Amino acid sequence: FTGPVTDFPVLVRLPALAGVSASGADLRFVSIDGTTTYAYDLDSFSALGSSAIWVKMTIPQASVDTELWVYYGNPTAQAATSGAMVFSPTYVSVHHLGSFVDATGNGHLASNGNVSNIPSTNLAGRIGAARTFDGTDDYLALANGDGPYDFTVTMSASAWVKVAGFEDEYQAIVTKGDSSWRLARANTTNGVAFGWNDSNNLLGTTSVTGTEWRHVAIVQTQTTKNVYVDGQLDETIANSDLLDNNSYSVRFGMNEESTSGGARYWHGDIDEVRISSIAVPLM
C-alpha cells in the first residue's frame, strides 16, 4: 500500500520462541512506545515452530517502518487472542481454514453434513493450514443463513488459491449461487471472474494457474465492479448495478445453484477466505 491504513489486520510471522506458553496465551503485541496494546488473532500457533498471527494495527505510511514489541513468558497470563477484535464489523466472515470457525465471532461456521465430502487439511497453506478440494464433491457451506450475505451496493470477497486443475467452466471459489455474487474461474480461461447476477460476469485475464499460491478478490464499489489478482487490479468495469440476491447459501469450492456444468467443484487448495460488506481490495 502507499497510504495510511487504520485498524488493518497485519500478518505477523513468529519463529519458535523460548519461554512462550504451549498455547500462546501469554503473547501480547504492544506499540514501540508502550502506549498501545494491539488486538490479535492466532491463525496458527506453534511454540516450537513458525506461527502466523493477525495483528490489528494502524500504519501511517509505507515508506516508514512501523515497529512493535512482542511480549511473552508470563505463565499466569490469560489468552487474549480475539478475531472479533481484529476484524472490523464490516467483515461478515473470515475463515483461516485451519479450523471451520468464523474468526469474526459472527458464527458463520463452515461445514458439510457429509463427512466424506469435507475438503482435507493441507498443513502447508498460504498462511496457516488450508483446505484441499478434490474437484469432485468437496465443499464447505456457511452457517447462519444466507441473509448476512445479501449485499446490494458494496461488497468484497477474497481468498488465497492454488489451482490443481481447471476442468469445468466457472469453477467455484466463493459463491452465493448463480443468481447473486460469486468469485469463480473466468469461464474456461485461466483467470478468475466476478459474477453479480444470473447473466453477467466480469472476466479477469491474469492467469492464476501454476504451483504458486495466488490471492484473488472481487470488489464492488458504488460505481464499479473489479477483479484483483495478487493485490493488483486485473479487470474493472464502470457499473452501478445493484447485486441480485437469492436464498442460496454461501459455499466454498462449490456453486449450490449451478444448473450447468455440474456443481462447478473447485479442484485445488483454498486458504484465508474473507467476505466483507464494503469494498476492500486488499484483504
Short mmCIF file of C-alpha atoms in Angstrom, two decimals:
data_model
loop_
_atom_site.label_atom_id
_atom_site.label_comp_id
_atom_site.label_asym_id
_atom_site.label_seq_id
_atom_site.Cartn_x
_atom_site.Cartn_y
_atom_site.Cartn_z
CA PHE A 1 0.00 0.00 0.00
CA THR A 2 1.08 3.61 -0.48
CA GLY A 3 -1.01 5.48 2.06
CA PRO A 4 -2.06 5.09 5.68
CA VAL A 5 -4.21 2.21 6.86
CA THR A 6 -6.29 2.24 10.02
CA ASP A 7 -7.22 -0.81 12.10
CA PHE A 8 -5.77 -3.12 9.44
CA PRO A 9 -5.14 -6.85 10.08
CA VAL A 10 -1.37 -7.21 9.58
CA LEU A 11 0.10 -10.70 9.28
CA VAL A 12 2.95 -11.24 11.75
CA ARG A 13 5.02 -14.42 11.49
CA LEU A 14 6.94 -15.51 14.56
CA PRO A 15 9.70 -18.12 14.81
CA ALA A 16 9.97 -20.56 17.71
CA LEU A 17 10.08 -18.59 20.97
CA ALA A 18 11.85 -19.97 24.03
CA GLY A 19 9.68 -19.46 27.10
CA VAL A 20 6.33 -18.86 25.38
CA SER A 21 3.40 -20.92 26.69
CA ALA A 22 2.34 -24.00 24.73
CA SER A 23 -0.91 -22.33 23.67
CA GLY A 24 0.45 -18.83 23.10
CA ALA A 25 -1.88 -17.45 25.79
CA ASP A 26 0.86 -15.16 27.10
CA LEU A 27 1.52 -13.39 23.78
CA ARG A 28 0.97 -9.64 23.74
CA PHE A 29 1.67 -7.10 20.98
CA VAL A 30 2.45 -3.53 22.03
CA SER A 31 3.42 -0.36 20.17
CA ILE A 32 7.09 0.56 20.27
CA ASP A 33 6.38 3.49 22.62
CA GLY A 34 4.48 1.20 25.00
CA THR A 35 1.23 3.18 24.80
CA THR A 36 -0.94 0.89 22.68
CA THR A 37 -1.79 -2.79 23.06
CA TYR A 38 -2.77 -4.32 19.74
CA ALA A 39 -5.60 -6.83 19.39
CA TYR A 40 -4.51 -10.06 17.73
CA ASP A 41 -5.90 -13.30 16.34
CA LEU A 42 -3.94 -16.57 16.29
CA ASP A 43 -4.27 -18.06 12.82
CA SER A 44 -1.83 -20.84 13.64
CA PHE A 45 0.50 -21.20 16.60
CA SER A 46 3.43 -23.42 17.50
CA ALA A 47 5.74 -22.71 20.43
CA LEU A 48 8.38 -24.86 18.72
CA GLY A 49 7.90 -23.66 15.15
CA SER A 50 6.50 -20.91 12.97
CA SER A 51 3.31 -19.06 13.95
CA ALA A 52 1.00 -16.87 11.87
CA ILE A 53 -0.83 -14.14 13.78
CA TRP A 54 -3.09 -11.32 12.59
CA VAL A 55 -2.42 -8.10 14.49
CA LYS A 56 -4.78 -5.12 14.19
CA MET A 57 -2.62 -2.06 13.60
CA THR A 58 -2.69 1.47 12.25
CA ILE A 59 0.22 2.17 9.91
CA PRO A 60 0.78 5.83 8.93
CA GLN A 61 2.80 5.30 5.74
CA ALA A 62 4.51 2.57 3.78
CA SER A 63 7.84 4.39 3.50
CA VAL A 64 8.44 4.34 7.27
CA ASP A 65 8.78 1.13 9.26
CA THR A 66 6.16 0.58 11.96
CA GLU A 67 7.67 -1.38 14.85
CA LEU A 68 6.04 -3.23 17.71
CA TRP A 69 7.06 -5.18 20.79
CA VAL A 70 6.14 -8.84 21.28
CA TYR A 71 5.81 -9.82 24.96
CA TYR A 72 5.58 -13.39 26.30
CA GLY A 73 6.73 -15.53 29.22
CA ASN A 74 4.07 -14.81 31.86
CA PRO A 75 2.84 -18.28 32.95
CA THR A 76 -0.33 -16.86 34.54
CA ALA A 77 -1.43 -14.79 31.53
CA GLN A 78 -4.89 -15.49 30.17
CA ALA A 79 -5.39 -15.89 26.42
CA ALA A 80 -6.13 -12.59 24.66
CA THR A 81 -6.49 -13.80 21.07
CA SER A 82 -9.70 -12.41 19.54
CA GLY A 83 -10.64 -12.47 15.88
CA ALA A 84 -13.72 -10.40 16.71
CA MET A 85 -11.44 -7.60 17.92
CA VAL A 86 -9.12 -7.82 14.91
CA PHE A 87 -11.59 -7.94 12.06
CA SER A 88 -13.81 -4.89 11.94
CA PRO A 89 -17.62 -5.13 11.86
CA THR A 90 -17.55 -4.75 8.08
CA TYR A 91 -16.13 -8.27 7.78
CA VAL A 92 -19.13 -10.56 7.69
CA SER A 93 -16.96 -13.64 7.99
CA VAL A 94 -13.28 -14.59 7.95
CA HIS A 95 -12.12 -18.18 7.61
CA HIS A 96 -8.48 -19.16 8.21
CA LEU A 97 -9.46 -22.76 7.30
CA GLY A 98 -7.13 -24.45 9.75
CA SER A 99 -10.47 -24.88 11.51
CA PHE A 100 -14.02 -24.25 10.35
CA VAL A 101 -14.65 -21.39 12.80
CA ASP A 102 -15.59 -17.89 11.62
CA ALA A 103 -12.83 -15.72 13.08
CA THR A 104 -15.07 -12.64 13.28
CA GLY A 105 -17.23 -14.16 16.01
CA ASN A 106 -20.34 -13.82 13.83
CA GLY A 107 -20.88 -17.57 13.99
CA HIS A 108 -20.74 -18.40 10.28
CA LEU A 109 -19.27 -21.85 10.82
CA ALA A 110 -18.10 -23.63 7.68
CA SER A 111 -19.38 -27.18 7.49
CA ASN A 112 -20.50 -30.10 5.37
CA GLY A 113 -23.07 -32.66 6.54
CA ASN A 114 -21.37 -35.41 4.56
CA VAL A 115 -18.04 -36.19 6.25
CA SER A 116 -16.64 -37.80 3.10
CA ASN A 117 -17.10 -34.51 1.20
CA ILE A 118 -15.19 -32.31 3.64
CA PRO A 119 -12.03 -30.95 1.98
CA SER A 120 -8.89 -32.36 3.56
CA THR A 121 -6.47 -30.30 5.64
CA ASN A 122 -3.31 -29.05 3.95
CA LEU A 123 -0.88 -28.02 6.67
CA ALA A 124 1.27 -26.19 4.13
CA GLY A 125 -1.31 -23.49 3.43
CA ARG A 126 -0.54 -19.96 2.35
CA ILE A 127 -0.99 -18.53 5.87
CA GLY A 128 -1.54 -21.44 8.26
CA ALA A 129 -3.37 -24.62 7.33
CA ALA A 130 -5.57 -24.62 4.22
CA ARG A 131 -8.11 -26.97 2.65
CA THR A 132 -7.66 -29.18 -0.40
CA PHE A 133 -10.75 -29.61 -2.61
CA ASP A 134 -10.81 -32.69 -4.83
CA GLY A 135 -12.81 -31.21 -7.74
CA THR A 136 -15.42 -33.96 -7.46
CA ASP A 137 -17.64 -33.42 -4.42
CA ASP A 138 -15.75 -31.43 -1.76
CA TYR A 139 -17.19 -28.16 -0.46
CA LEU A 140 -17.94 -26.11 2.65
CA ALA A 141 -21.18 -24.23 3.36
CA LEU A 142 -21.54 -21.30 5.76
CA ALA A 143 -24.00 -21.43 8.66
CA ASN A 144 -26.49 -18.86 9.99
CA GLY A 145 -28.47 -18.36 6.81
CA ASP A 146 -27.92 -16.50 3.57
CA GLY A 147 -29.27 -13.12 4.73
CA PRO A 148 -26.00 -11.62 6.05
CA TYR A 149 -24.50 -12.17 2.59
CA ASP A 150 -27.29 -10.45 0.65
CA PHE A 151 -25.18 -7.45 -0.34
CA THR A 152 -26.53 -4.82 -2.72
CA VAL A 153 -24.36 -1.68 -3.13
CA THR A 154 -20.86 -2.67 -1.98
CA MET A 155 -19.05 -5.90 -1.06
CA SER A 156 -15.78 -7.80 -1.30
CA ALA A 157 -14.80 -11.46 -1.27
CA SER A 158 -11.26 -12.82 -1.40
CA ALA A 159 -9.21 -15.97 -0.96
CA TRP A 160 -5.79 -17.46 -1.47
CA VAL A 161 -5.98 -20.25 -4.05
CA LYS A 162 -3.73 -22.83 -5.66
CA VAL A 163 -5.12 -24.48 -8.77
CA ALA A 164 -4.70 -28.23 -9.20
CA GLY A 165 -6.88 -28.39 -12.29
CA PHE A 166 -9.35 -26.36 -14.33
CA GLU A 167 -11.81 -28.91 -15.70
CA ASP A 168 -15.18 -27.09 -15.64
CA GLU A 169 -16.35 -23.63 -16.60
CA TYR A 170 -16.78 -21.14 -13.76
CA GLN A 171 -15.33 -23.47 -11.12
CA ALA A 172 -16.42 -22.06 -7.78
CA ILE A 173 -14.14 -20.46 -5.21
CA VAL A 174 -16.62 -18.50 -3.05
CA THR A 175 -20.17 -18.26 -4.39
CA LYS A 176 -23.71 -17.33 -3.40
CA GLY A 177 -25.31 -19.28 -6.19
CA ASP A 178 -25.55 -18.36 -9.88
CA SER A 179 -28.05 -15.52 -9.44
CA SER A 180 -26.04 -13.48 -6.94
CA TRP A 181 -22.36 -12.64 -6.38
CA ARG A 182 -19.61 -15.15 -6.95
CA LEU A 183 -15.83 -15.45 -7.15
CA ALA A 184 -15.01 -18.19 -9.61
CA ARG A 185 -12.92 -19.27 -12.56
CA ALA A 186 -13.31 -16.94 -15.55
CA ASN A 187 -15.43 -19.20 -17.77
CA THR A 188 -12.98 -21.69 -19.38
CA THR A 189 -9.87 -19.49 -19.13
CA ASN A 190 -7.09 -19.45 -16.53
CA GLY A 191 -8.29 -16.27 -14.76
CA VAL A 192 -10.95 -15.53 -12.18
CA ALA A 193 -14.28 -13.74 -12.52
CA PHE A 194 -16.76 -11.57 -10.64
CA GLY A 195 -20.36 -12.59 -11.29
CA TRP A 196 -23.22 -10.49 -9.91
CA ASN A 197 -26.44 -11.94 -11.36
CA ASP A 198 -27.52 -14.88 -13.49
CA SER A 199 -26.16 -13.43 -16.73
CA ASN A 200 -23.26 -11.06 -16.01
CA ASN A 201 -19.60 -11.84 -15.28
CA LEU A 202 -16.51 -9.64 -15.30
CA LEU A 203 -13.77 -11.94 -16.59
CA GLY A 204 -10.23 -11.42 -15.33
CA THR A 205 -7.33 -12.01 -17.70
CA THR A 206 -4.41 -12.75 -15.36
CA SER A 207 -3.63 -16.47 -15.19
CA VAL A 208 -3.77 -17.98 -11.71
CA THR A 209 -2.61 -21.47 -12.69
CA GLY A 210 0.72 -22.95 -11.68
CA THR A 211 2.29 -24.17 -8.47
CA GLU A 212 2.21 -20.89 -6.55
CA TRP A 213 -0.46 -19.51 -4.21
CA ARG A 214 -2.40 -16.60 -5.74
CA HIS A 215 -4.54 -14.04 -3.95
CA VAL A 216 -7.83 -13.38 -5.76
CA ALA A 217 -10.58 -10.90 -4.91
CA ILE A 218 -13.79 -9.40 -6.24
CA VAL A 219 -14.78 -5.90 -5.17
CA GLN A 220 -17.93 -3.87 -5.80
CA THR A 221 -17.94 -0.13 -5.19
CA GLN A 222 -20.95 2.12 -5.74
CA THR A 223 -19.84 2.73 -9.34
CA THR A 224 -17.52 -0.12 -10.37
CA LYS A 225 -17.01 -3.86 -10.31
CA ASN A 226 -13.45 -5.14 -10.04
CA VAL A 227 -11.29 -8.25 -10.13
CA TYR A 228 -7.94 -8.27 -8.31
CA VAL A 229 -5.11 -10.78 -8.51
CA ASP A 230 -2.23 -10.62 -6.03
CA GLY A 231 -3.35 -7.18 -4.88
CA GLN A 232 -3.25 -5.71 -8.39
CA LEU A 233 -6.31 -4.58 -10.35
CA ASP A 234 -6.86 -7.17 -13.09
CA GLU A 235 -10.14 -6.04 -14.66
CA THR A 236 -12.66 -3.29 -13.90
CA ILE A 237 -15.92 -2.05 -15.35
CA ALA A 238 -17.95 1.09 -14.70
CA ASN A 239 -21.16 -0.44 -13.44
CA SER A 240 -23.56 0.69 -10.72
CA ASP A 241 -25.96 -2.27 -10.94
CA LEU A 242 -27.06 -3.50 -7.53
CA LEU A 243 -26.24 -7.07 -6.67
CA ASP A 244 -29.05 -9.56 -7.08
CA ASN A 245 -29.93 -11.63 -4.00
CA ASN A 246 -31.26 -15.15 -3.55
CA SER A 247 -31.90 -17.77 -0.87
CA TYR A 248 -28.85 -19.91 -1.59
CA SER A 249 -26.06 -20.42 0.93
CA VAL A 250 -22.51 -19.19 0.53
CA ARG A 251 -20.25 -22.08 -0.33
CA PHE A 252 -16.53 -22.57 -0.73
CA GLY A 253 -15.49 -24.74 -3.66
CA MET A 254 -19.00 -25.35 -5.00
CA ASN A 255 -21.94 -23.44 -6.50
CA GLU A 256 -25.21 -24.54 -4.88
CA GLU A 257 -27.40 -23.02 -7.59
CA SER A 258 -25.43 -24.17 -10.62
CA THR A 259 -27.65 -25.52 -13.39
CA SER A 260 -24.93 -26.41 -15.90
CA GLY A 261 -21.50 -27.98 -15.70
CA GLY A 262 -22.36 -29.87 -12.52
CA ALA A 263 -21.84 -28.04 -9.23
CA ARG A 264 -18.60 -26.45 -10.51
CA TYR A 265 -16.47 -28.02 -7.82
CA TRP A 266 -13.10 -26.39 -7.15
CA HIS A 267 -10.02 -28.52 -7.79
CA GLY A 268 -7.14 -27.26 -5.68
CA ASP A 269 -6.42 -25.50 -2.40
CA ILE A 270 -8.21 -22.58 -0.73
CA ASP A 271 -6.95 -20.57 2.24
CA GLU A 272 -7.96 -17.41 4.16
CA VAL A 273 -11.43 -16.63 2.81
CA ARG A 274 -12.76 -13.19 3.71
CA ILE A 275 -16.17 -11.69 2.93
CA SER A 276 -16.93 -8.03 3.61
CA SER A 277 -19.90 -5.71 3.21
CA ILE A 278 -17.66 -2.89 1.94
CA ALA A 279 -15.16 -2.51 -0.90
CA VAL A 280 -11.84 -3.79 0.47
CA PRO A 281 -9.49 -4.76 -2.39
CA LEU A 282 -6.52 -5.67 -0.18
CA MET A 283 -7.89 -8.32 2.16
#
